[in-house]
C-alpha cells in the first residue's frame, strides 16, 4: 500500500501546483464577498428617483407628503436612539432632549422604544398612548412628546443629502419630487430625455375611486416609487373616507388591526419556543450545503476523470504499471485527489468562519443574521464532510472507470452526459426537500445511493431518524464498494487500451473476465 | 546456466485471437536478448506478460526465480513502447518518482536522479519541466527513470524507435554498459541492424508463434549463403540477372540469393559493366534475410 501512498502523494503535490487548485480555493471567498459587496454597492449607487406629480384633486398631494414623512420619522427616531452621534453636528437640541427622556423613563425595553417610535405613524388616534407605554411615568411621557416635536422639526430642516448619509432607506433619500407646473406633454418629454424618472397623475376625485390616477415611467422593473406613492396615498384616502363616514377613529383602528400570529416551534422536551431568525437560517442552511456539496463533489470527481484521461493520453500509464499494480494506481489517484478536494473544502470552511464571525467582530459590525449557527451545529459540518467523502468515493469510482476507457476528454464528456443528466435530480429536488425534509420524496430519494449524500445533507434540518442515517449509509457504502470493484476491473483493462472507446457490451464482458484478460478488439 | 527469465508453454488469448501461442524461452543471466518480429507478432504481449501487466492463460513464467513478476517488480526495469512523462513535473523529480515507486528511499532517489542527469549530459535540465524537453531528451529521461534503481533485468520495448543516430548510439552504449555491469537486457525491435550489433541471443516471433531462437551464430548457421555487394548505379537490374532468385536491395548495398547450380563468379561477371561494384562478398545470410524468410515476406500491419 505504500506505493498507493506514493501515487497519492505525487497527485496531491502536483495538484497544489496547478492553477485550477488555487482558483478553486480563492473562488469561494471572492464569490462570498462579491455576493455581499455588489448588492451593497449597487444600492449605494442607486440615484435618488426624481418624479413629478400633477394633482387634479387639489388636496391629496400635500397630505401624501405629510403622511410619507411619518415612517421616515419613526426610522429616524430609532436611528437616533441607537446612534445619537449621527446627529452630533446637525442639530444639538435633539440629543439633550433624548437624554432627558432616557433619564426620566429609566431603562426601556426594545419593545417600548419601538412603540415610542411607532407613535409617529399613529395618525388615527394621535396622542393616545400604546398599552406598552402607558406604564411610563408621566414626566417621561411629557419628555417623549417634546422629543418627538423636536425630532419632527429637525427632520424637516434636514436636507435630503444629510438624510442620505444617515440611511438610504428614508423615502426622503430615495425619492425627490420636482416642483413643476409643466403640462403632461412636457413631462413626457422630460421622461424621454431621462431628466425625470416618472410622473404621477392624481385623479379629480380620489375619494370616489382610482379614475384618472396614473403612473408614467419608462423603467418597468423598478416599481418601488410607484408602490411607495400608491401605498401612502391609499392610507391618506382611507383615513379621509373613515372620517367622512363619521366612524370613530379608535373603532377604525380596531377594525384595521391585523391578527398577528406568533411563530413558535416545539423543542424535544415539548416546550414551546419562539422562532428566531437563527431557526430560519438553520432550516435553510442545508440547502446551501447541498449546493456546495454538489459543486465540490463534481469538481473533484471531474478532476479525477480529467487527470485519468490525460495520464492515459500521455502514455505514462504503462511505465507506472511496471512499478505499481493497476489497483494501487487507482487507489492512489482517488486518495490523492480526495486529499486535494478536502484541502479546498477545508479552506472554504475557514473562509466562511472568518467571513461570518471573525471579520464582522473585528469591524464591530455584526451581520444582520447570525450565520455562525451553521458552523456551531456539529451535525451540519460533520455530515457535510462525511457526505462529501462518501459522495466523492461513489462518483470517483464511476468516473475513474469511465475515464480509463476514454482516450480524450471529448470522448469522456460524451460518455458522461447520461451521468450528469441523472445528477441534476438532487439539484431539482433541493428546494422541495428543503421545505419538507421528512416528506415522502425526501425519504424515498435518500435510499437511492447516487442521491443519498445530497438528499441526506438536504434533510439535515429535519433531521432524519437514526435508522435512516444508518440504513442509507450502509446502502451507500455497499454501493461504493460495488462501484469500486467494477471500476477496478474496468480500470485495469481500459487503462491500457487505445483506439476507439469500447462499447458498453464489451465493458460488461470485462466484468466477467478474470483479472488481466484483455478481450480482442478488431481494429482496421 | 542460470536464467534470468524462463517462459514455459505460455499462451495468451484475446477472445478467439491467439496473441502468443505455447511460447517457451530461456534467457540466460547477463545476456543481451533481442525480441524480433513484425508488428503485431506478439512481442509486446509477451513483454507485458513478463511484467505481469497481463496474465498468461496457460503456461508459467519465472522472473528472477519467482513465478510472478509482481514479487520482484522492484528488481526489474521496464521501458514500454508507449511511454510518456508528466509534463508539469521537473526532470529530476519524475526520475526520482520512478525510483521511489521502485522502493528507493526518497532522499537517495533524488540524489541519484540528479547524478544520472548530469552523467548523461542533461545537467542543465535538472530543474526544467518535462514539457520543455525535445523528443530525444524526454526519451533519455524515460530511460533514466527505468534504470535509476539499478535493475537486474531490464526490458526495453522498441527502445530505438524515433531516435536520431546520435541518440540511437547513446542507447546502444547504455545497453552495452548494462551488459558489462552484468545485468540482463531484453529489447524488442524490428530493425535488424540493432539486433545484429548488440544481441547475444535473439528470438523471432511471428503471429504469436516462436519461429526461432538461439545465439546469433546458431540462428545464422543453418541459413543459405548469399552474395553481398556494395555498388553504385541502378540497382533495379539486379533482379534481371539470370540465376538470381531473391534480392534485398538497399540502394547502395544489396544481398542476393542464387538458384541452385549457379556460380557466384558468373553473377559477378554479369554485374561488371552494368554497375560499379565496390565490394563483393559471399557469406551467411543477414538477419534481415532470416527475418523476411521466417515471416514469409509479409507482416501483419
XYZ file of N, CA, C and O in Angstrom, chain A residues 3 6-11 14 17 311 314-316 318-326 329 333 492 496 498 515-521, chain B residues 12-17 44 48 51-55 70 73-74 78 80 82-89 93-94 97-98 100-103:
272
model
N 2.987 2.023 -2.049
C 3.082 2.536 -3.414
C 1.866 3.372 -3.762
O 1.975 4.405 -4.414
N 2.492 6.642 -2.386
C 3.389 7.453 -3.224
C 2.626 8.083 -4.382
O 2.835 9.247 -4.721
N 1.733 7.280 -4.988
C 0.939 7.807 -6.096
C 0.070 8.962 -5.597
O 0.014 10.028 -6.213
N -0.571 8.739 -4.432
C -1.453 9.772 -3.869
C -0.661 11.030 -3.545
O -1.102 12.146 -3.824
N 0.510 10.830 -2.982
C 1.347 11.962 -2.583
C 1.717 12.814 -3.800
O 1.619 14.029 -3.791
N 2.147 12.114 -4.879
C 2.528 12.846 -6.075
C 1.342 13.613 -6.636
O 1.429 14.782 -6.990
N 0.200 12.916 -6.662
C -1.023 13.510 -7.170
C -1.350 14.799 -6.405
O -1.649 15.830 -6.993
N 1.343 17.597 -6.974
C 1.238 18.180 -8.310
C -0.028 19.029 -8.440
O -0.022 20.048 -9.111
N 0.164 22.514 -7.336
C 0.883 23.439 -8.206
C 0.017 23.949 -9.349
O 0.442 24.809 -10.103
N -3.533 11.284 -18.223
C -2.443 10.357 -17.952
C -2.423 9.257 -18.994
O -1.383 8.806 -19.436
N -1.224 10.648 -22.211
C 0.208 10.915 -22.039
C 1.058 9.676 -22.210
O 2.272 9.752 -22.253
N 0.410 8.519 -22.190
C 1.103 7.239 -22.327
C 2.042 6.972 -21.157
O 3.082 6.355 -21.332
N 1.701 7.473 -20.003
C 2.598 7.242 -18.874
C 2.138 6.041 -18.067
O 2.879 5.490 -17.257
N 1.638 2.861 -18.707
C 2.334 1.572 -18.733
C 3.651 1.631 -17.979
O 4.074 0.658 -17.373
N 4.281 2.803 -18.017
C 5.507 2.963 -17.235
C 5.194 2.754 -15.754
O 5.902 2.042 -15.046
N 4.098 3.380 -15.318
C 3.725 3.258 -13.909
C 3.362 1.822 -13.565
O 3.688 1.326 -12.492
N 2.694 1.144 -14.519
C 2.244 -0.215 -14.230
C 3.403 -1.192 -14.086
O 3.221 -2.301 -13.604
N 4.602 -0.795 -14.502
C 5.739 -1.676 -14.280
C 6.197 -1.602 -12.825
O 6.971 -2.427 -12.375
N 5.703 -0.611 -12.106
C 6.102 -0.466 -10.708
C 4.950 -0.674 -9.740
O 5.128 -1.166 -8.646
N 3.752 -0.263 -10.138
C 2.616 -0.404 -9.236
C 1.539 -1.217 -9.946
O 1.515 -1.285 -11.168
N 0.666 -1.829 -9.165
C -0.420 -2.570 -9.794
C -1.514 -1.581 -10.157
O -1.582 -0.487 -9.593
N -2.365 -1.940 -11.125
C -3.427 -1.005 -11.512
C -4.285 -0.599 -10.322
O -4.727 0.546 -10.240
N -2.579 1.960 -8.328
C -2.611 3.219 -9.073
C -3.965 3.897 -8.899
O -4.056 5.096 -8.619
N -4.674 7.386 -6.952
C -5.244 8.559 -7.625
C -6.473 9.055 -6.882
O -6.635 10.246 -6.644
N -8.255 -1.640 -14.954
C -7.016 -2.333 -15.284
C -6.985 -2.796 -16.724
O -5.905 -3.053 -17.263
N -5.044 0.437 -20.465
C -4.023 0.067 -21.454
C -4.562 0.088 -22.872
O -3.859 -0.222 -23.813
N -6.041 1.483 -26.345
C -6.063 2.672 -27.186
C -7.041 2.411 -28.320
O -7.563 1.317 -28.454
N -9.327 -11.289 -14.017
C -8.436 -10.141 -13.990
C -7.251 -10.359 -14.925
O -6.630 -11.406 -14.908
N -6.959 -9.384 -15.758
C -5.774 -9.459 -16.602
C -6.051 -9.917 -18.009
O -5.192 -9.845 -18.861
N -7.267 -10.408 -18.253
C -7.566 -10.875 -19.608
C -8.108 -9.717 -20.424
O -9.028 -9.035 -19.999
N -7.521 -9.489 -21.561
C -7.963 -8.382 -22.407
C -8.686 -8.963 -23.615
O -8.094 -9.682 -24.391
N -9.964 -8.690 -23.774
C -10.675 -9.252 -24.921
C -10.145 -8.648 -26.219
O -9.630 -7.541 -26.223
N -10.304 -9.413 -27.278
C -9.751 -8.961 -28.545
C -10.570 -7.795 -29.071
O -11.766 -7.690 -28.836
N -9.901 -6.898 -29.753
C -10.623 -5.817 -30.395
C -10.206 -5.779 -31.836
O -9.037 -5.822 -32.156
N -1.408 -16.774 -24.648
C -2.294 -15.663 -24.294
C -3.322 -15.504 -25.396
O -2.965 -15.352 -26.569
N -4.577 -15.575 -25.014
C -5.643 -15.383 -25.999
C -6.402 -14.121 -25.651
O -6.647 -13.820 -24.498
N -6.786 -13.367 -26.690
C -7.727 -12.258 -26.521
C -8.985 -12.688 -27.254
O -9.039 -12.623 -28.473
N -9.958 -13.160 -26.532
C -11.142 -13.708 -27.188
C -10.735 -14.945 -27.965
O -10.154 -15.867 -27.413
N -11.003 -14.943 -29.285
C -10.618 -16.107 -30.099
C -9.251 -15.918 -30.727
O -8.727 -16.818 -31.383
N -8.701 -14.734 -30.527
C -7.422 -14.421 -31.162
C -6.281 -14.871 -30.255
O -6.248 -14.536 -29.074
N 5.037 -7.327 -27.810
C 4.606 -6.508 -26.675
C 3.760 -7.316 -25.701
O 3.898 -7.180 -24.485
N 4.514 -7.758 -21.864
C 3.538 -7.390 -20.831
C 3.245 -8.564 -19.906
O 2.998 -8.369 -18.714
N 5.971 -8.766 -17.457
C 5.853 -7.713 -16.451
C 4.601 -7.861 -15.582
O 4.290 -6.975 -14.784
N 3.833 -8.948 -15.782
C 2.585 -9.166 -15.012
C 1.545 -8.089 -15.249
O 0.685 -7.850 -14.411
N 1.646 -7.411 -16.392
C 0.576 -6.472 -16.718
C -0.597 -7.273 -17.282
O -1.743 -7.018 -16.971
N -0.266 -8.279 -18.087
C -1.246 -9.304 -18.454
C -0.842 -10.586 -17.755
O 0.337 -10.797 -17.470
N -1.836 -11.444 -17.525
C -1.518 -12.778 -17.022
C -1.728 -13.775 -18.146
O -2.686 -13.661 -18.898
N 5.246 -9.574 -10.071
C 4.810 -8.631 -9.040
C 5.754 -8.649 -7.835
O 6.022 -7.625 -7.224
N 9.050 -6.877 -8.859
C 8.929 -5.672 -9.684
C 10.033 -4.660 -9.415
O 10.487 -3.970 -10.318
N 10.443 -4.565 -8.154
C 11.445 -3.570 -7.791
C 12.826 -3.894 -8.355
O 13.704 -3.035 -8.369
N 11.556 -1.439 -16.740
C 10.735 -1.667 -17.930
C 10.488 -0.351 -18.638
O 10.011 0.618 -18.056
N 8.291 0.770 -21.645
C 7.320 0.317 -22.640
C 7.480 1.063 -23.958
O 8.130 2.113 -24.013
N 4.950 2.429 -25.558
C 4.148 3.633 -25.369
C 4.584 4.254 -24.060
O 4.295 3.728 -22.997
N 5.320 5.343 -24.129
C 5.823 5.893 -22.885
C 5.632 7.397 -22.869
O 5.590 8.043 -23.908
N 5.498 7.917 -21.690
C 5.301 9.353 -21.578
C 5.812 9.834 -20.244
O 6.296 9.055 -19.423
N 5.725 11.142 -20.054
C 6.170 11.743 -18.795
C 5.072 12.677 -18.327
O 4.243 13.106 -19.108
N 5.068 12.972 -17.037
C 4.170 14.019 -16.550
C 4.752 15.341 -17.009
O 5.846 15.731 -16.600
N 3.994 16.041 -17.848
C 4.556 17.229 -18.488
C 4.940 18.307 -17.494
O 5.862 19.073 -17.724
N 4.191 18.397 -16.410
C 4.410 19.509 -15.493
C 5.515 19.234 -14.463
O 5.887 20.108 -13.706
N 5.979 17.984 -14.416
C 6.994 17.681 -13.400
C 8.382 17.997 -13.940
O 8.625 17.945 -15.138
N 12.617 15.389 -10.688
C 11.509 14.932 -9.846
C 10.903 13.648 -10.381
O 10.618 12.715 -9.630
N 10.696 13.611 -11.687
C 9.990 12.449 -12.232
C 10.890 11.220 -12.201
O 10.431 10.110 -11.900
N 10.755 10.069 -8.793
C 9.460 9.452 -8.509
C 9.448 7.994 -8.976
O 8.996 7.105 -8.254
N 9.981 7.744 -10.173
C 10.062 6.355 -10.648
C 10.912 5.525 -9.696
O 10.602 4.370 -9.414
N 11.354 6.060 -6.475
C 10.618 5.834 -5.226
C 9.578 4.736 -5.416
O 9.368 3.909 -4.526
N 8.935 4.739 -6.592
C 7.947 3.682 -6.851
C 8.603 2.307 -6.861
O 7.956 1.297 -6.631
N 9.902 2.291 -7.146
C 10.624 1.016 -7.125
C 11.199 0.738 -5.739
O 12.077 -0.109 -5.591
N 10.788 1.508 -4.769
C 11.178 1.214 -3.400
C 12.421 1.937 -2.918
O 12.932 1.639 -1.835
